[in-house]
Amino acid sequence: MKILAVNCGSSSLKFKMYEMPEEKVLISGLFERIGEKMSSYTIKLDNDKYSKEIELPDHKVAFEILVDELKKNKIIKKLDEIKGIGHRIVQGGDYFDKTVIADDDAVTKISELATLAPLHNKAAVTGINAAKEVIPGALETVTFDTAFHQTIEPVNYMYAVPYEWYTKYKVRKYGAHGTSHKYIASRLNALLGRTNTKLITCHIGSGASVSAIKDGICMDTSMGLTPNAGLIMGTRCGDVDTSILTYMMQKEDISPKEMDNILNKKSGLLGISGVSNDSRDIEEGIQKGNERCVLAQKMYVQKIIDYIAMYYFEMGGVDAIAFSAGVGENSIRTRIDIMEGLSVLGIVPDYEANNCRGEEKLVTTTESKVPCYVIPTDEEIMIARDNYNLAK
Ligand code: ADP
């Protein structure tokens, strides 16, 4: 059965097609700058990769070209061979604790939740509607970044602000990256050979979050009402003293919208270093003796250690820790900095094993009291599995 996993951004469409249940990737690709001048797309096959520049006025045209490419590359002969389309949705609020069929009720709720994730949820609805028009016979499902975190208890999801903000406006922690944390946890459990485990999963890419997962159930996560909470990220500040915001808004006459932009786009590694939001550039800056890059890296690592420590206590211990996403899978230095900072837990890095990128691997020695693993994340396969289970 052929299933598409898609992720629609406001000007992009990323896809991967699987043969299920074998979980074989048949083709993948990315449409970029949809609705802008100079749009293009890239297709990746087993032994081939090519890009084309083409006008993409909207997501519907992108889906039409996608179908053409599937036929041209002999992945499908007829449209009705595509049995399912699983969409990634950023914000599911407290409506969704699992993947569901994208019926009218679900789409209405996703649109309603756009106030919490304006760019993402709106784009996703555009994608769902476009896919329905172009591939009407496929079962569309929606998989939410927030769903895995719906098991978090009020003690961890409530904020100490007026309670009415919660009852009237649903102000609470929802988290994000849930599909990734769920995947990483399932891989860790497979590696440990049991499911009664206490796990800490670090999804650290340009967006970053840590989760505490006990017996497969999410207990806590570092992102909040929006993704701008918890860890220091590429351009997001994560946790800060909220009084800084009102103080600076008065000092420099900054509007709420501008402040939101500064905290999401001009802060984090970029804000501290003044150099870049990319860990590779920060590491290069450190090599060159740039003091602000040194500080940015120390603060970045410290925040991750703080959250791991917090979740260690929340769960009463930890059986394994995982590093994932762009930084977690690739930054040899950041993993070492984190593991060395956790020596109080008896963590002993294996420097040789850690000298790796993008592969599933144990990166601590046999003496380490807590094993640490690199686990490349795979959100698409989770979306495809959920779709397959509803479509079959
Ligand atoms: P996104 O949240 O956009 O999915 P990714 O998980 O792809 O982000 O992470 C992208 C980030 O990963 C980059 O901004 C960079 O900081 C980091 N990264 C990628 N490759 C490396 C590398 N070789 N060394 C250090 N950091 C890396």
Tab-separated table of C-alpha atoms and ligand atoms in Angstrom:
chain	number	residue	atom	x	y	z
A	1	MET	CA	0.000	0.000	0.000
A	2	LYS	CA	1.412	3.397	-1.027
A	3	ILE	CA	1.259	6.120	1.608
A	4	LEU	CA	2.438	9.732	1.427
A	5	ALA	CA	3.737	11.551	4.518
A	6	VAL	CA	3.592	15.296	3.928
A	7	ASN	CA	4.609	18.401	5.807
A	8	CYS	CA	3.185	21.654	4.443
A	9	GLY	CA	4.729	24.961	5.456
A	10	SER	CA	3.397	28.330	4.334
A	11	SER	CA	5.610	28.234	1.228
A	12	SER	CA	6.843	24.645	1.197
A	13	LEU	CA	5.715	21.032	0.818
A	14	LYS	CA	7.978	18.225	1.979
A	15	PHE	CA	6.975	14.647	1.182
A	16	LYS	CA	8.058	11.038	1.468
A	17	MET	CA	6.232	8.129	-0.111
A	18	TYR	CA	6.354	4.704	1.522
A	19	GLU	CA	5.414	1.198	0.534
A	20	MET	CA	3.607	-0.023	3.629
A	21	PRO	CA	3.764	-2.077	5.761
A	22	GLU	CA	7.325	-2.753	4.524
A	23	GLU	CA	8.216	0.877	5.371
A	24	LYS	CA	10.272	1.143	2.204
A	25	VAL	CA	10.914	4.723	1.067
A	26	LEU	CA	10.003	4.921	-2.636
A	27	ILE	CA	10.598	8.606	-3.327
A	28	SER	CA	10.889	11.867	-1.413
A	29	GLY	CA	11.120	15.537	-2.208
A	30	LEU	CA	10.658	19.160	-1.349
A	31	PHE	CA	8.734	21.971	-3.046
A	32	GLU	CA	10.060	25.381	-2.053
A	33	ARG	CA	9.035	29.043	-2.286
A	34	ILE	CA	5.454	28.147	-3.254
A	35	GLY	CA	3.564	31.334	-4.126
A	36	GLU	CA	6.801	33.272	-4.574
A	37	LYS	CA	8.911	34.086	-7.606
A	38	MET	CA	11.564	31.520	-8.461
A	39	SER	CA	9.902	28.484	-6.921
A	40	SER	CA	11.481	25.082	-7.373
A	41	TYR	CA	11.342	21.450	-6.327
A	42	THR	CA	13.753	18.635	-5.638
A	43	ILE	CA	13.077	14.919	-6.060
A	44	LYS	CA	15.126	12.184	-4.403
A	45	LEU	CA	15.093	8.561	-5.529
A	46	ASP	CA	17.300	5.622	-4.564
A	47	ASN	CA	20.128	6.516	-6.927
A	48	ASP	CA	19.063	9.854	-8.281
A	49	LYS	CA	18.395	13.398	-7.164
A	50	TYR	CA	17.283	16.280	-9.373
A	51	SER	CA	15.880	19.793	-9.028
A	52	LYS	CA	13.710	21.925	-11.281
A	53	GLU	CA	12.777	25.585	-11.275
A	54	ILE	CA	9.088	25.982	-12.062
A	55	GLU	CA	6.232	28.314	-11.230
A	56	LEU	CA	4.341	27.061	-8.171
A	57	PRO	CA	1.476	29.502	-7.543
A	58	ASP	CA	-0.038	27.393	-4.739
A	59	HIS	CA	0.015	24.039	-2.924
A	60	LYS	CA	-2.523	22.531	-5.342
A	61	VAL	CA	-0.120	22.957	-8.253
A	62	ALA	CA	2.663	21.466	-6.099
A	63	PHE	CA	0.506	18.359	-5.445
A	64	GLU	CA	-0.293	18.095	-9.175
A	65	ILE	CA	3.407	18.143	-10.044
A	66	LEU	CA	4.071	15.652	-7.254
A	67	VAL	CA	1.580	13.230	-8.845
A	68	ASP	CA	3.183	13.784	-12.276
A	69	GLU	CA	6.589	12.983	-10.809
A	70	LEU	CA	5.241	9.803	-9.164
A	71	LYS	CA	3.937	8.653	-12.550
A	72	LYS	CA	7.023	9.748	-14.471
A	73	ASN	CA	9.268	7.830	-12.067
A	74	LYS	CA	6.988	4.769	-12.278
A	75	ILE	CA	6.184	4.833	-8.565
A	76	ILE	CA	2.481	4.725	-9.485
A	77	LYS	CA	0.592	4.073	-12.702
A	78	LYS	CA	-2.784	5.367	-11.556
A	79	LEU	CA	-3.802	7.969	-8.983
A	80	ASP	CA	-5.902	5.515	-6.937
A	81	GLU	CA	-2.746	3.603	-5.982
A	82	ILE	CA	-2.096	6.356	-3.391
A	83	LYS	CA	-4.154	4.974	-0.518
A	84	GLY	CA	-3.269	7.431	2.226
A	85	ILE	CA	-1.865	10.904	2.892
A	86	GLY	CA	-0.644	11.688	6.407
A	87	HIS	CA	-0.201	15.369	7.225
A	88	ARG	CA	2.042	16.748	9.942
A	89	ILE	CA	0.266	19.376	12.072
A	90	VAL	CA	2.145	21.513	14.601
A	91	GLN	CA	-0.639	22.437	17.030
A	92	GLY	CA	-3.460	20.112	18.080
A	93	GLY	CA	-4.255	21.868	21.381
A	94	ASP	CA	-6.076	19.633	23.849
A	95	TYR	CA	-8.404	18.333	21.118
A	96	PHE	CA	-6.091	15.643	19.786
A	97	ASP	CA	-4.109	12.997	21.651
A	98	LYS	CA	-3.593	10.794	18.596
A	99	THR	CA	-3.602	10.763	14.799
A	100	VAL	CA	-7.122	11.117	13.366
A	101	ILE	CA	-8.851	11.201	9.979
A	102	ALA	CA	-8.822	14.716	8.473
A	103	ASP	CA	-12.626	15.116	8.403
A	104	ASP	CA	-14.454	18.473	8.528
A	105	ASP	CA	-14.501	18.509	12.330
A	106	ALA	CA	-10.731	17.954	12.576
A	107	VAL	CA	-10.006	20.614	9.934
A	108	THR	CA	-12.240	23.143	11.741
A	109	LYS	CA	-10.379	22.506	15.000
A	110	ILE	CA	-6.968	22.796	13.299
A	111	SER	CA	-8.061	26.152	11.812
A	112	GLU	CA	-9.340	27.314	15.203
A	113	LEU	CA	-5.968	26.456	16.783
A	114	ALA	CA	-4.136	28.625	14.242
A	115	THR	CA	-4.096	31.402	16.851
A	116	LEU	CA	-1.453	29.322	18.682
A	117	ALA	CA	0.593	28.387	15.578
A	118	PRO	CA	-0.429	30.908	12.905
A	119	LEU	CA	1.979	30.003	10.093
A	120	HIS	CA	1.971	26.240	10.542
A	121	ASN	CA	-1.678	25.384	11.130
A	122	LYS	CA	-2.943	27.654	8.330
A	123	ALA	CA	-0.460	26.125	5.890
A	124	ALA	CA	-1.457	22.629	6.972
A	125	VAL	CA	-5.146	23.310	6.256
A	126	THR	CA	-4.173	24.659	2.822
A	127	GLY	CA	-2.222	21.429	2.269
A	128	ILE	CA	-5.091	19.182	3.400
A	129	ASN	CA	-7.544	20.930	1.056
A	130	ALA	CA	-5.133	20.906	-1.882
A	131	ALA	CA	-4.371	17.193	-1.396
A	132	LYS	CA	-8.127	16.430	-1.226
A	133	GLU	CA	-8.666	18.138	-4.576
A	134	VAL	CA	-5.726	16.538	-6.371
A	135	ILE	CA	-5.814	13.035	-4.818
A	136	PRO	CA	-9.466	12.625	-3.764
A	137	GLY	CA	-9.353	8.839	-3.278
A	138	ALA	CA	-6.672	8.802	-0.550
A	139	LEU	CA	-7.489	8.677	3.154
A	140	GLU	CA	-6.125	11.866	4.706
A	141	THR	CA	-4.998	11.779	8.315
A	142	VAL	CA	-3.500	14.391	10.622
A	143	THR	CA	-0.623	13.702	13.019
A	144	PHE	CA	0.016	16.341	15.670
A	145	ASP	CA	3.338	17.490	17.158
A	146	THR	CA	1.437	18.077	20.403
A	147	ALA	CA	-0.451	14.741	20.656
A	148	PHE	CA	2.276	12.741	22.434
A	149	HIS	CA	2.424	15.406	25.173
A	150	GLN	CA	-1.289	15.157	26.021
A	151	THR	CA	-0.465	12.688	28.817
A	152	ILE	CA	1.382	15.431	30.761
A	153	GLU	CA	-0.351	16.109	34.095
A	154	PRO	CA	-1.667	19.575	35.091
A	155	VAL	CA	1.147	19.965	37.639
A	156	ASN	CA	3.530	20.090	34.661
A	157	TYR	CA	1.351	21.763	32.025
A	158	MET	CA	-0.173	24.642	34.020
A	159	TYR	CA	1.489	28.045	34.373
A	160	ALA	CA	1.358	30.052	37.605
A	161	VAL	CA	-0.647	32.861	35.979
A	162	PRO	CA	-4.331	33.760	36.607
A	163	TYR	CA	-6.294	30.489	36.300
A	164	GLU	CA	-8.872	32.189	34.061
A	165	TRP	CA	-6.233	32.462	31.324
A	166	TYR	CA	-6.443	28.688	31.156
A	167	THR	CA	-10.248	28.360	31.328
A	168	LYS	CA	-10.936	31.269	28.941
A	169	TYR	CA	-7.998	31.099	26.536
A	170	LYS	CA	-6.520	27.602	27.055
A	171	VAL	CA	-3.158	29.010	28.121
A	172	ARG	CA	-1.127	25.924	29.129
A	173	LYS	CA	1.860	23.893	28.008
A	174	TYR	CA	1.249	21.902	24.796
A	175	GLY	CA	4.848	21.167	23.781
A	176	ALA	CA	6.026	20.293	20.279
A	177	HIS	CA	8.241	17.741	18.457
A	178	GLY	CA	6.002	15.066	20.041
A	179	THR	CA	6.110	12.748	17.032
A	180	SER	CA	9.910	12.865	17.128
A	181	HIS	CA	10.118	12.257	20.901
A	182	LYS	CA	7.743	9.296	20.522
A	183	TYR	CA	9.882	7.809	17.743
A	184	ILE	CA	13.134	8.301	19.696
A	185	ALA	CA	11.590	6.731	22.803
A	186	SER	CA	10.412	3.704	20.814
A	187	ARG	CA	13.945	3.241	19.414
A	188	LEU	CA	15.464	3.563	22.904
A	189	ASN	CA	13.045	0.984	24.286
A	190	ALA	CA	13.950	-1.345	21.415
A	191	LEU	CA	17.656	-0.892	22.185
A	192	LEU	CA	17.119	-1.426	25.925
A	193	GLY	CA	14.906	-4.435	25.207
A	194	ARG	CA	12.061	-3.357	27.525
A	195	THR	CA	9.272	-0.798	27.797
A	196	ASN	CA	9.193	-0.116	31.558
A	197	THR	CA	11.798	2.612	31.172
A	198	LYS	CA	12.595	6.160	32.257
A	199	LEU	CA	13.918	8.045	29.234
A	200	ILE	CA	15.110	11.553	28.486
A	201	THR	CA	14.963	12.416	24.790
A	202	CYS	CA	16.762	15.501	23.440
A	203	HIS	CA	15.473	16.700	20.060
A	204	ILE	CA	18.011	19.450	19.419
A	205	GLY	CA	17.881	20.994	15.950
A	206	SER	CA	17.236	24.595	15.010
A	207	GLY	CA	14.168	24.184	17.227
A	208	ALA	CA	14.973	22.205	20.371
A	209	SER	CA	13.158	20.398	23.163
A	210	VAL	CA	13.737	17.764	25.842
A	211	SER	CA	11.109	15.276	27.036
A	212	ALA	CA	10.742	13.011	30.063
A	213	ILE	CA	9.133	9.680	29.093
A	214	LYS	CA	8.212	7.011	31.629
A	215	ASP	CA	6.926	3.594	30.488
A	216	GLY	CA	6.335	5.085	27.030
A	217	ILE	CA	4.164	7.895	28.435
A	218	CYS	CA	5.247	11.525	28.173
A	219	MET	CA	5.555	13.071	31.658
A	220	ASP	CA	6.965	16.477	30.738
A	221	THR	CA	8.497	18.460	27.916
A	222	SER	CA	10.424	21.711	27.672
A	223	MET	CA	8.420	23.592	25.027
A	224	GLY	CA	5.300	25.363	26.245
A	225	LEU	CA	2.208	27.119	24.948
A	226	THR	CA	4.345	27.731	21.860
A	227	PRO	CA	7.720	26.337	20.779
A	228	ASN	CA	9.492	29.340	22.303
A	229	ALA	CA	9.984	27.883	25.769
A	230	GLY	CA	12.607	25.769	27.487
A	231	LEU	CA	15.936	25.361	25.724
A	232	ILE	CA	18.020	27.978	23.938
A	233	MET	CA	17.524	27.389	20.201
A	234	GLY	CA	19.019	28.656	16.932
A	235	THR	CA	17.065	31.917	16.992
A	236	ARG	CA	14.579	31.396	19.880
A	237	CYS	CA	15.336	32.506	23.421
A	238	GLY	CA	13.548	29.692	25.298
A	239	ASP	CA	13.002	30.376	29.032
A	240	VAL	CA	13.655	33.976	30.081
A	241	ASP	CA	12.563	36.238	32.939
A	242	THR	CA	9.275	37.523	31.468
A	243	SER	CA	9.787	40.977	33.028
A	244	ILE	CA	12.587	41.537	30.515
A	245	LEU	CA	9.906	41.723	27.837
A	246	THR	CA	7.816	44.502	29.386
A	247	TYR	CA	11.005	46.311	30.468
A	248	MET	CA	12.462	46.295	26.942
A	249	MET	CA	9.109	47.073	25.290
A	250	GLN	CA	9.019	50.289	27.324
A	251	LYS	CA	12.737	51.098	26.904
A	252	GLU	CA	12.784	50.787	23.114
A	253	ASP	CA	9.092	51.293	22.334
A	254	ILE	CA	8.767	47.776	20.935
A	255	SER	CA	5.322	46.516	19.856
A	256	PRO	CA	4.066	43.018	20.865
A	257	LYS	CA	4.494	41.835	17.266
A	258	GLU	CA	8.064	43.139	17.057
A	259	MET	CA	8.885	41.608	20.428
A	260	ASP	CA	7.534	38.263	19.261
A	261	ASN	CA	9.779	38.518	16.197
A	262	ILE	CA	12.865	39.386	18.286
A	263	LEU	CA	12.290	36.507	20.725
A	264	ASN	CA	11.651	33.964	17.948
A	265	LYS	CA	13.969	35.115	15.164
A	266	LYS	CA	16.765	37.222	16.659
A	267	SER	CA	17.529	35.526	19.958
A	268	GLY	CA	18.998	32.143	20.944
A	269	LEU	CA	22.450	31.231	19.586
A	270	LEU	CA	22.168	34.052	17.045
A	271	GLY	CA	21.280	36.671	19.643
A	272	ILE	CA	24.053	35.741	22.063
A	273	SER	CA	26.823	35.121	19.530
A	274	GLY	CA	25.891	37.851	17.045
A	275	VAL	CA	27.377	35.428	14.505
A	276	SER	CA	24.900	32.704	13.538
A	277	ASN	CA	21.982	30.495	14.525
A	278	ASP	CA	23.880	27.449	13.258
A	279	SER	CA	25.889	25.273	15.666
A	280	ARG	CA	28.527	24.694	12.980
A	281	ASP	CA	29.262	28.430	12.820
A	282	ILE	CA	29.290	28.683	16.615
A	283	GLU	CA	31.866	25.856	16.762
A	284	GLU	CA	33.936	27.611	14.102
A	285	GLY	CA	33.714	30.862	16.089
A	286	ILE	CA	34.954	29.036	19.189
A	287	GLN	CA	37.950	27.740	17.201
A	288	LYS	CA	38.742	31.323	16.217
A	289	GLY	CA	38.546	32.462	19.849
A	290	ASN	CA	35.261	34.385	19.543
A	291	GLU	CA	34.238	34.939	23.194
A	292	ARG	CA	30.542	35.385	22.407
A	293	CYS	CA	30.486	32.042	20.577
A	294	VAL	CA	32.141	30.443	23.622
A	295	LEU	CA	29.442	31.965	25.851
A	296	ALA	CA	26.625	30.953	23.466
A	297	GLN	CA	27.775	27.317	23.461
A	298	LYS	CA	28.142	27.237	27.273
A	299	MET	CA	24.658	28.671	27.800
A	300	TYR	CA	23.152	26.343	25.172
A	301	VAL	CA	24.659	23.237	26.768
A	302	GLN	CA	23.897	24.374	30.334
A	303	LYS	CA	20.191	24.719	29.572
A	304	ILE	CA	20.032	21.162	28.205
A	305	ILE	CA	21.827	19.867	31.302
A	306	ASP	CA	19.407	21.802	33.541
A	307	TYR	CA	16.407	20.160	31.867
A	308	ILE	CA	17.950	16.681	31.993
A	309	ALA	CA	18.613	17.213	35.715
A	310	MET	CA	15.057	18.393	36.278
A	311	TYR	CA	13.561	15.392	34.460
A	312	TYR	CA	15.900	13.018	36.297
A	313	PHE	CA	14.251	14.162	39.507
A	314	GLU	CA	10.715	14.320	38.058
A	315	MET	CA	10.968	10.656	37.000
A	316	GLY	CA	13.086	9.507	39.962
A	317	GLY	CA	15.995	8.422	37.724
A	318	VAL	CA	16.784	7.746	34.095
A	319	ASP	CA	17.570	4.544	32.165
A	320	ALA	CA	18.825	6.156	28.947
A	321	ILE	CA	19.335	9.530	27.289
A	322	ALA	CA	19.094	10.181	23.528
A	323	PHE	CA	20.451	12.941	21.295
A	324	SER	CA	18.592	13.623	18.074
A	325	ALA	CA	17.862	16.175	15.270
A	326	GLY	CA	20.386	18.432	13.493
A	327	VAL	CA	22.625	19.249	16.466
A	328	GLY	CA	22.012	16.048	18.438
A	329	GLU	CA	22.780	13.819	15.466
A	330	ASN	CA	25.730	15.805	14.104
A	331	SER	CA	27.478	17.938	16.695
A	332	ILE	CA	30.195	15.757	18.195
A	333	ARG	CA	31.279	18.614	20.441
A	334	THR	CA	27.828	19.494	21.820
A	335	ARG	CA	27.152	15.862	22.795
A	336	ILE	CA	30.507	15.698	24.589
A	337	ASP	CA	29.865	19.010	26.373
A	338	ILE	CA	26.473	17.716	27.566
A	339	MET	CA	27.748	14.284	28.661
A	340	GLU	CA	30.742	15.787	30.492
A	341	GLY	CA	28.360	18.178	32.231
A	342	LEU	CA	26.365	15.151	33.433
A	343	SER	CA	29.309	13.345	35.068
A	344	VAL	CA	27.558	13.653	38.443
A	345	LEU	CA	25.065	11.049	37.129
A	346	GLY	CA	27.967	8.683	36.440
A	347	ILE	CA	27.806	9.306	32.689
A	348	VAL	CA	31.071	8.392	30.952
A	349	PRO	CA	31.315	9.450	27.271
A	350	ASP	CA	32.964	7.094	24.803
A	351	TYR	CA	34.985	9.667	22.866
A	352	GLU	CA	35.748	7.334	19.990
A	353	ALA	CA	32.197	6.054	19.539
A	354	ASN	CA	30.891	9.622	19.783
A	355	ASN	CA	32.970	10.579	16.769
A	356	CYS	CA	29.973	9.911	14.526
A	357	ARG	CA	27.249	11.731	12.632
A	358	GLY	CA	23.712	10.734	11.750
A	359	GLU	CA	23.860	7.086	12.827
A	360	GLU	CA	22.114	5.213	15.625
A	361	LYS	CA	24.852	4.530	18.143
A	362	LEU	CA	25.727	4.113	21.820
A	363	VAL	CA	28.100	6.959	22.719
A	364	THR	CA	28.916	6.106	26.355
A	365	THR	CA	31.281	3.449	27.708
A	366	THR	CA	30.198	0.222	29.414
A	367	GLU	CA	31.064	1.814	32.806
A	368	SER	CA	28.590	4.642	32.243
A	369	LYS	CA	25.745	4.461	34.806
A	370	VAL	CA	23.346	5.866	32.196
A	371	PRO	CA	23.769	4.914	28.525
A	372	CYS	CA	23.513	7.772	26.015
A	373	TYR	CA	22.587	7.149	22.386
A	374	VAL	CA	22.509	9.073	19.131
A	375	ILE	CA	19.130	8.326	17.543
A	376	PRO	CA	18.434	9.864	14.123
A	377	THR	CA	14.802	10.920	14.287
A	378	ASP	CA	12.155	9.893	11.754
A	379	GLU	CA	8.897	11.767	12.075
A	380	GLU	CA	7.739	10.777	8.571
A	381	ILE	CA	7.662	7.061	9.311
A	382	MET	CA	5.493	7.725	12.384
A	383	ILE	CA	3.056	9.735	10.215
A	384	ALA	CA	3.023	6.977	7.576
A	385	ARG	CA	2.507	4.212	10.195
A	386	ASP	CA	-0.443	6.034	11.766
A	387	ASN	CA	-1.982	6.674	8.354
A	388	TYR	CA	-1.488	3.042	7.326
A	389	ASN	CA	-3.132	1.792	10.521
A	390	LEU	CA	-6.203	3.931	9.820
A	391	ALA	CA	-6.249	3.256	6.047
A	392	LYS	CA	-5.650	-0.506	5.888
B	1	ADP	P1	14.872	21.853	11.918
B	1	ADP	O1	14.369	22.257	13.277
B	1	ADP	O2	14.830	22.961	10.922
B	1	ADP	O3	14.328	20.536	11.425
B	1	ADP	P2	17.367	20.419	12.077
B	1	ADP	O4	16.975	19.363	13.043
B	1	ADP	O5	17.560	20.035	10.666
B	1	ADP	O6	16.417	21.660	12.165
B	1	ADP	O7	18.705	21.089	12.624
B	1	ADP	C1	19.391	22.055	11.905
B	1	ADP	C2	20.572	22.508	12.745
B	1	ADP	O8	21.447	21.386	12.991
B	1	ADP	C3	21.472	23.529	12.080
B	1	ADP	O9	20.967	24.831	12.240
B	1	ADP	C4	22.768	23.327	12.828
B	1	ADP	O10	22.752	24.121	14.011
B	1	ADP	C5	22.755	21.861	13.248
B	1	ADP	N1	23.722	21.038	12.508
B	1	ADP	C6	23.562	20.421	11.331
B	1	ADP	N2	24.708	19.773	10.966
B	1	ADP	C7	25.603	19.988	11.942
B	1	ADP	C8	26.961	19.601	12.166
B	1	ADP	N3	27.624	18.846	11.301
B	1	ADP	N4	27.571	20.027	13.300
B	1	ADP	C9	26.903	20.796	14.178
B	1	ADP	N5	25.623	21.186	14.035
B	1	ADP	C10	24.984	20.802	12.932
